Amino acid sequence: MKHYELAAGTTMPALGLGTWKSDKNEVGPVIREAIRIGYRHFDCARAYMNEAEIGASFQAAFADGDVTRDELFVTSKLWNDAHRASDVRPALEKALADFQLDYLDLYLMHWPVALKPGTWFPQSPTDFLSLDEVPLVETWRAMEACQKAGLVKAIGVSNFTATKIDALADEAEVPISVNQVEAHPYLGQRELLERCAARGVHVTAYSPLGSPDRPDMLKKDDEPNLLAHPVIADIASNNSLSNAQVLLAWAVQRGTSVIPKSVNAERMQQNLDAAAVTLDDASMQAITDLEGPYRFIDGSFWAPEGSPYTLDSIWD
Ligand code: A2P
């Protein structure tokens, strides 16, 4: 498996298992199977509501001798309701307690959006805190302290634009190791990739398959079907790959890490194998040329009437 070196000096396996939408009642055996077949990188978050169940499977895998802690790369994310400086370390400690781990490999600020403490998802505009009230750099300083204290090996952000990366990188004392963003052939994020590279920030691609299983409230009626695109299907059949494998191989070959979610053993294996596939230049270019742009996760849930956030302010 290809690895990427992070600004913090640690390395991240290029392909990891996504756990968003993996129900806590089914994720336990999925994690055991993933470890058994060779997954070492797990992308998790407080907001996915399954960290304790994932942690229990890590512990069982350690106890059975399937893997050791230092062979795993575990990411979690700070939820939006814990952006105030005094809330960051307790949130990370809660994640560590849920996983039963004494450090994480990577801790990300999940969104550049702040919510009042205890707000899971905003029900009204009063549930938000503006970035004037809680600046991103305040949250970042507290994350830096967590890395310095050894609770996490590397820190980063998610859903940050190039402008926000530049602004935070100018202030950062501990480097931003990772920016995790939606990226796939319909949303190539080329400018963002260039800016992140210039700032030494590695990019992880989320929703690489177009996230077809996300809740209906996050879907639009007319959205494109990335997995079924004829260009992807053609390249797949010419190379004896599945359509998903083509999307994942493209992501790794262009230098991003990628975190496909699956709860199915056969598809998990297929996805893991894709990290070792090399596509020819013409195929890589044909996929890159599909550029939409189309964003499956458009952030509109942060921009209801009266919110301090707008789609422009989030994606500016
Ligand atoms: P399942 O969990 O049943 O395998 P994303 O990573 O973009 O969020 O996409 C996740 C969705 O893609 C899930 O519905 C998942 O279903 C499905 N999926 C994962 N791997 C594959 C694959 N190799 N082929 C087809 N669909 C896949």
Coordinates of C-alpha atoms and ligand atoms in Angstrom, one line a residue:
M1 CA 0.0 0.0 0.0
K2 CA 1.2 3.5 -0.9
H3 CA 1.7 5.8 2.0
Y4 CA 1.8 9.6 2.2
E5 CA 4.1 11.5 4.5
L6 CA 2.2 14.2 6.5
A7 CA 3.6 17.5 7.6
A8 CA 3.6 16.2 11.2
G9 CA 6.2 13.6 10.1
T10 CA 4.0 10.5 10.3
T11 CA 2.7 8.5 7.3
M12 CA -0.9 7.7 6.2
P13 CA -1.9 4.7 4.1
A14 CA -3.3 5.9 0.8
L15 CA -6.6 4.1 1.1
G16 CA -8.7 3.9 4.3
L17 CA -12.1 2.7 5.3
G18 CA -14.8 5.3 5.5
T19 CA -17.3 4.9 8.4
W20 CA -19.8 7.7 7.7
K21 CA -23.2 6.0 7.3
S22 CA -22.0 2.7 8.8
D23 CA -24.6 2.0 11.4
K24 CA -23.3 1.4 14.9
N25 CA -25.3 -1.8 15.0
E26 CA -23.5 -3.2 12.0
V27 CA -20.0 -1.6 12.0
G28 CA -18.4 -3.9 14.6
P29 CA -18.0 -7.0 12.4
V30 CA -17.2 -4.7 9.4
I31 CA -14.1 -3.3 11.2
R32 CA -12.9 -6.8 12.2
E33 CA -13.3 -8.0 8.6
A34 CA -11.5 -4.9 7.3
I35 CA -8.6 -5.4 9.6
R36 CA -8.5 -9.1 8.6
I37 CA -8.2 -8.3 4.9
G38 CA -5.6 -5.6 5.4
Y39 CA -7.2 -2.3 6.0
R40 CA -5.0 -0.2 8.4
H41 CA -6.5 3.3 7.9
F42 CA -9.9 4.1 9.4
D43 CA -11.7 7.4 8.9
C44 CA -14.0 8.2 11.7
A45 CA -15.8 11.1 13.3
R46 CA -17.8 11.9 16.4
A47 CA -20.7 12.9 14.1
Y48 CA -20.9 9.4 12.7
M49 CA -22.2 8.1 16.1
N50 CA -20.3 4.8 15.9
E51 CA -16.9 5.4 17.5
A52 CA -17.4 3.3 20.6
E53 CA -18.5 0.3 18.4
I54 CA -15.5 0.8 16.1
G55 CA -13.2 1.1 19.2
A56 CA -14.5 -2.2 20.6
S57 CA -13.6 -3.9 17.4
F58 CA -10.1 -2.4 17.5
Q59 CA -9.7 -3.7 21.0
A60 CA -10.9 -7.2 20.0
A61 CA -8.5 -7.2 17.1
F62 CA -5.6 -6.2 19.4
A63 CA -6.6 -8.9 21.9
D64 CA -6.7 -11.5 19.2
G65 CA -3.3 -10.5 17.8
D66 CA -4.7 -9.5 14.4
V67 CA -3.0 -6.1 14.5
T68 CA -1.1 -3.8 16.8
R69 CA -2.0 -0.2 17.7
D70 CA 1.0 1.2 15.9
E71 CA 0.0 -0.5 12.6
L72 CA -3.3 1.3 12.6
F73 CA -4.0 4.9 11.4
V74 CA -7.1 6.2 13.1
T75 CA -8.7 9.5 12.2
S76 CA -11.4 11.3 14.1
K77 CA -13.0 14.7 13.7
L78 CA -14.0 17.5 16.1
W79 CA -17.7 18.2 15.9
N80 CA -18.9 21.7 15.2
D81 CA -20.4 22.1 18.7
A82 CA -16.9 21.9 20.3
H83 CA -15.1 24.7 18.5
R84 CA -14.5 26.9 21.6
A85 CA -10.9 26.5 22.9
S86 CA -12.1 25.1 26.2
D87 CA -14.2 22.4 24.5
V88 CA -11.6 21.0 22.1
R89 CA -9.5 18.8 24.4
P90 CA -12.5 17.3 26.2
A91 CA -14.0 16.4 22.8
L92 CA -10.8 14.6 21.8
E93 CA -10.6 12.9 25.2
K94 CA -14.1 11.7 24.6
A95 CA -13.1 10.2 21.3
L96 CA -10.1 8.5 22.8
A97 CA -12.3 7.1 25.6
D98 CA -14.8 5.8 23.0
F99 CA -12.0 4.1 21.0
Q100 CA -10.2 3.0 24.1
L101 CA -7.0 4.4 22.6
D102 CA -4.4 6.7 24.2
Y103 CA -3.7 8.6 21.0
L104 CA -5.2 9.3 17.6
D105 CA -3.2 9.4 14.4
L106 CA -5.1 12.4 13.0
Y107 CA -7.7 14.8 14.4
L108 CA -9.6 17.0 12.0
M109 CA -11.8 20.1 12.4
H110 CA -14.9 18.6 10.7
W111 CA -16.3 21.8 9.2
P112 CA -15.4 25.5 9.2
V113 CA -18.7 26.1 11.0
A114 CA -19.4 26.5 14.7
L115 CA -22.5 25.4 16.6
K116 CA -23.5 26.1 20.2
P117 CA -22.2 23.4 22.6
G118 CA -24.6 20.5 22.7
T119 CA -26.1 21.2 19.3
W120 CA -25.9 18.0 17.2
F121 CA -27.5 19.5 14.1
P122 CA -29.0 23.0 13.9
Q123 CA -32.7 23.3 14.3
S124 CA -32.8 27.1 14.3
P125 CA -30.5 30.0 13.4
T126 CA -29.8 30.5 17.1
D127 CA -28.0 27.1 17.2
F128 CA -25.1 28.6 15.3
L129 CA -22.1 30.5 16.5
S130 CA -20.5 32.8 13.9
L131 CA -16.8 32.7 13.1
D132 CA -16.5 36.2 14.6
E133 CA -17.7 34.6 17.9
V134 CA -15.4 31.6 17.6
P135 CA -12.7 32.2 15.0
L136 CA -11.2 29.1 13.3
V137 CA -7.8 30.0 14.6
E138 CA -9.1 29.7 18.2
T139 CA -10.2 26.2 17.6
W140 CA -6.9 25.5 15.8
R141 CA -4.8 26.7 18.7
A142 CA -6.6 24.3 21.0
M143 CA -6.0 21.5 18.5
E144 CA -2.3 22.4 18.4
A145 CA -2.1 22.0 22.1
C146 CA -3.6 18.5 21.8
Q147 CA -0.9 17.5 19.3
K148 CA 1.8 19.1 21.6
A149 CA 0.3 17.1 24.5
G150 CA 0.7 13.8 22.6
L151 CA -3.0 13.1 22.4
V152 CA -2.8 13.1 18.6
K153 CA 0.1 12.6 16.1
A154 CA -1.2 15.0 13.5
I155 CA -3.9 17.6 13.1
G156 CA -5.8 19.0 10.2
V157 CA -9.1 20.3 8.8
S158 CA -12.0 19.2 6.6
N159 CA -14.2 21.1 4.1
F160 CA -11.7 24.0 3.9
T161 CA -11.3 26.0 0.7
A162 CA -8.0 27.3 -0.6
T163 CA -8.8 30.7 0.9
K164 CA -9.4 29.2 4.4
I165 CA -6.3 27.0 4.1
D166 CA -4.2 30.0 3.3
A167 CA -5.6 32.1 6.2
L168 CA -5.1 29.3 8.7
A169 CA -1.7 28.3 7.4
D170 CA -0.6 31.9 7.9
E171 CA -1.5 31.7 11.6
A172 CA -0.7 28.0 12.3
E173 CA 2.2 27.2 14.7
V174 CA 1.7 23.4 14.2
P175 CA 1.4 22.7 10.5
I176 CA -1.9 21.6 9.0
S177 CA -1.2 18.0 8.0
V178 CA -4.4 17.2 6.1
N179 CA -7.4 18.9 4.5
Q180 CA -10.2 16.3 3.9
V181 CA -12.6 17.4 1.2
E182 CA -15.1 16.0 -1.2
A183 CA -13.2 15.0 -4.3
H184 CA -14.0 12.8 -7.3
P185 CA -14.0 13.2 -11.1
Y186 CA -17.1 15.5 -10.9
L187 CA -15.3 17.7 -8.3
G188 CA -11.6 17.5 -9.2
Q189 CA -10.6 20.3 -6.8
R190 CA -7.5 21.0 -8.9
E191 CA -6.9 24.5 -7.6
L192 CA -7.4 23.4 -4.0
L193 CA -4.9 20.5 -4.5
E194 CA -2.3 22.9 -5.9
R195 CA -2.8 25.4 -3.0
C196 CA -2.7 22.6 -0.4
A197 CA 0.5 21.2 -2.0
A198 CA 2.1 24.6 -1.9
R199 CA 1.2 24.8 1.9
G200 CA 2.4 21.2 2.6
V201 CA -1.1 20.1 3.3
H202 CA -2.1 16.5 2.2
V203 CA -5.6 16.1 0.7
T204 CA -7.9 13.2 1.5
A205 CA -10.8 12.7 -0.8
Y206 CA -14.2 11.9 0.7
S207 CA -17.3 10.6 -1.1
P208 CA -15.1 9.2 -3.8
L209 CA -17.9 7.1 -5.1
G210 CA -20.5 9.9 -5.0
S211 CA -21.9 8.8 -1.6
P212 CA -25.0 7.1 -3.1
D213 CA -26.2 5.8 0.3
R214 CA -26.4 9.2 2.1
P215 CA -29.8 10.3 3.5
D216 CA -32.4 11.6 1.1
M217 CA -32.4 15.0 2.8
L218 CA -28.8 15.4 1.5
K219 CA -29.7 14.5 -2.1
K220 CA -31.0 16.3 -5.1
D221 CA -33.5 14.8 -7.5
D222 CA -31.3 15.4 -10.6
E223 CA -27.9 14.4 -9.3
P224 CA -25.5 12.6 -11.6
N225 CA -24.6 8.9 -11.0
L226 CA -20.8 8.9 -10.7
L227 CA -20.4 5.2 -10.4
A228 CA -22.4 4.5 -13.6
H229 CA -20.7 7.1 -15.8
P230 CA -20.1 5.5 -19.2
V231 CA -16.4 6.8 -19.3
I232 CA -15.8 5.2 -16.0
A233 CA -17.6 2.0 -17.1
D234 CA -15.5 1.8 -20.3
I235 CA -12.2 2.2 -18.5
A236 CA -13.4 -0.4 -16.0
S237 CA -14.3 -3.0 -18.6
N238 CA -11.1 -2.4 -20.6
N239 CA -9.0 -3.0 -17.5
S240 CA -11.0 -5.8 -15.8
L241 CA -11.8 -3.5 -12.9
S242 CA -15.1 -2.5 -11.3
N243 CA -16.3 1.0 -11.8
A244 CA -15.6 1.8 -8.1
Q245 CA -12.0 0.6 -8.5
V246 CA -11.4 3.0 -11.4
L247 CA -12.6 5.9 -9.3
L248 CA -10.4 4.9 -6.4
A249 CA -7.3 4.1 -8.5
W250 CA -7.7 7.6 -10.1
A251 CA -7.9 9.2 -6.7
V252 CA -4.7 7.5 -5.4
Q253 CA -2.8 7.9 -8.6
R254 CA -3.3 11.7 -8.6
G255 CA -1.9 11.9 -5.1
T256 CA -4.8 12.1 -2.8
S257 CA -5.7 9.5 -0.1
V258 CA -9.2 8.1 -0.4
I259 CA -11.7 6.7 2.1
P260 CA -14.5 4.7 0.4
K261 CA -17.2 3.5 2.8
S262 CA -18.4 -0.1 2.5
V263 CA -20.0 -2.5 4.9
N264 CA -19.8 -5.4 2.4
A265 CA -16.8 -7.8 2.6
E266 CA -16.5 -8.3 -1.2
R267 CA -16.7 -4.5 -1.9
M268 CA -14.2 -3.7 0.9
Q269 CA -11.7 -6.2 -0.7
Q270 CA -12.3 -4.7 -4.1
N271 CA -11.8 -1.2 -2.9
L272 CA -8.6 -2.1 -1.0
D273 CA -7.2 -3.8 -4.1
A274 CA -7.8 -0.6 -6.1
A275 CA -5.0 1.2 -4.3
A276 CA -2.5 -1.0 -6.2
V277 CA -4.0 -0.4 -9.6
T278 CA -2.1 1.8 -12.2
L279 CA -4.2 3.4 -14.9
D280 CA -2.6 4.5 -18.2
D281 CA -2.2 8.2 -18.9
A282 CA -5.1 8.4 -21.4
S283 CA -7.5 6.8 -18.8
M284 CA -6.3 9.2 -16.1
Q285 CA -6.9 12.2 -18.5
A286 CA -10.3 11.0 -19.6
I287 CA -11.4 10.7 -16.0
T288 CA -10.0 14.1 -15.1
D289 CA -11.8 15.6 -18.1
L290 CA -15.2 14.6 -16.6
E291 CA -14.9 17.6 -14.2
G292 CA -18.4 18.9 -13.4
P293 CA -18.2 20.6 -11.0
Y294 CA -20.8 18.8 -9.0
R295 CA -20.8 18.8 -5.2
F296 CA -22.7 15.9 -3.6
I297 CA -22.3 17.4 -0.1
D298 CA -23.1 21.0 -0.7
G299 CA -23.2 22.3 2.9
S300 CA -26.6 23.8 2.5
F301 CA -27.6 22.4 5.9
W302 CA -25.3 25.1 7.4
A303 CA -27.0 27.9 5.5
P304 CA -30.7 28.0 6.4
E305 CA -32.5 31.4 6.5
G306 CA -31.0 33.5 9.3
S307 CA -27.8 31.4 9.7
P308 CA -24.5 33.4 10.0
Y309 CA -23.2 31.1 7.2
T310 CA -24.1 31.2 3.6
L311 CA -23.0 28.8 0.8
D312 CA -20.8 31.6 -0.5
S313 CA -19.1 32.1 2.9
I314 CA -18.6 28.3 3.3
W315 CA -17.1 27.7 -0.2
D316 CA -15.4 31.0 -0.7
Ligands
A2P1 P1 -21.9 -0.7 0.7 O1 -21.6 -0.1 2.0 O2 -23.2 -1.5 0.7 O3 -20.8 -1.4 0.0 P2 -18.8 6.9 -0.6 O4 -17.6 6.2 -0.1 O5 -18.6 7.8 -1.8 O6 -19.6 7.6 0.5 O7 -19.8 5.7 -1.1 C1 -20.3 4.7 -0.3 C2 -21.4 4.0 -1.0 O8 -20.8 3.2 -2.1 C3 -22.2 3.0 -0.2 O9 -23.5 2.9 -0.6 C4 -21.4 1.6 -0.5 O10 -22.3 0.6 -0.3 C5 -21.1 1.8 -2.0 N1 -19.9 1.1 -2.4 C6 -18.8 0.9 -1.7 N2 -17.9 0.2 -2.4 C7 -18.5 -0.1 -3.6 C8 -18.1 -0.8 -4.7 N3 -16.8 -1.3 -4.8 N4 -19.0 -0.9 -5.7 C9 -20.2 -0.3 -5.7 N5 -20.6 0.4 -4.6 C10 -19.8 0.5 -3.6

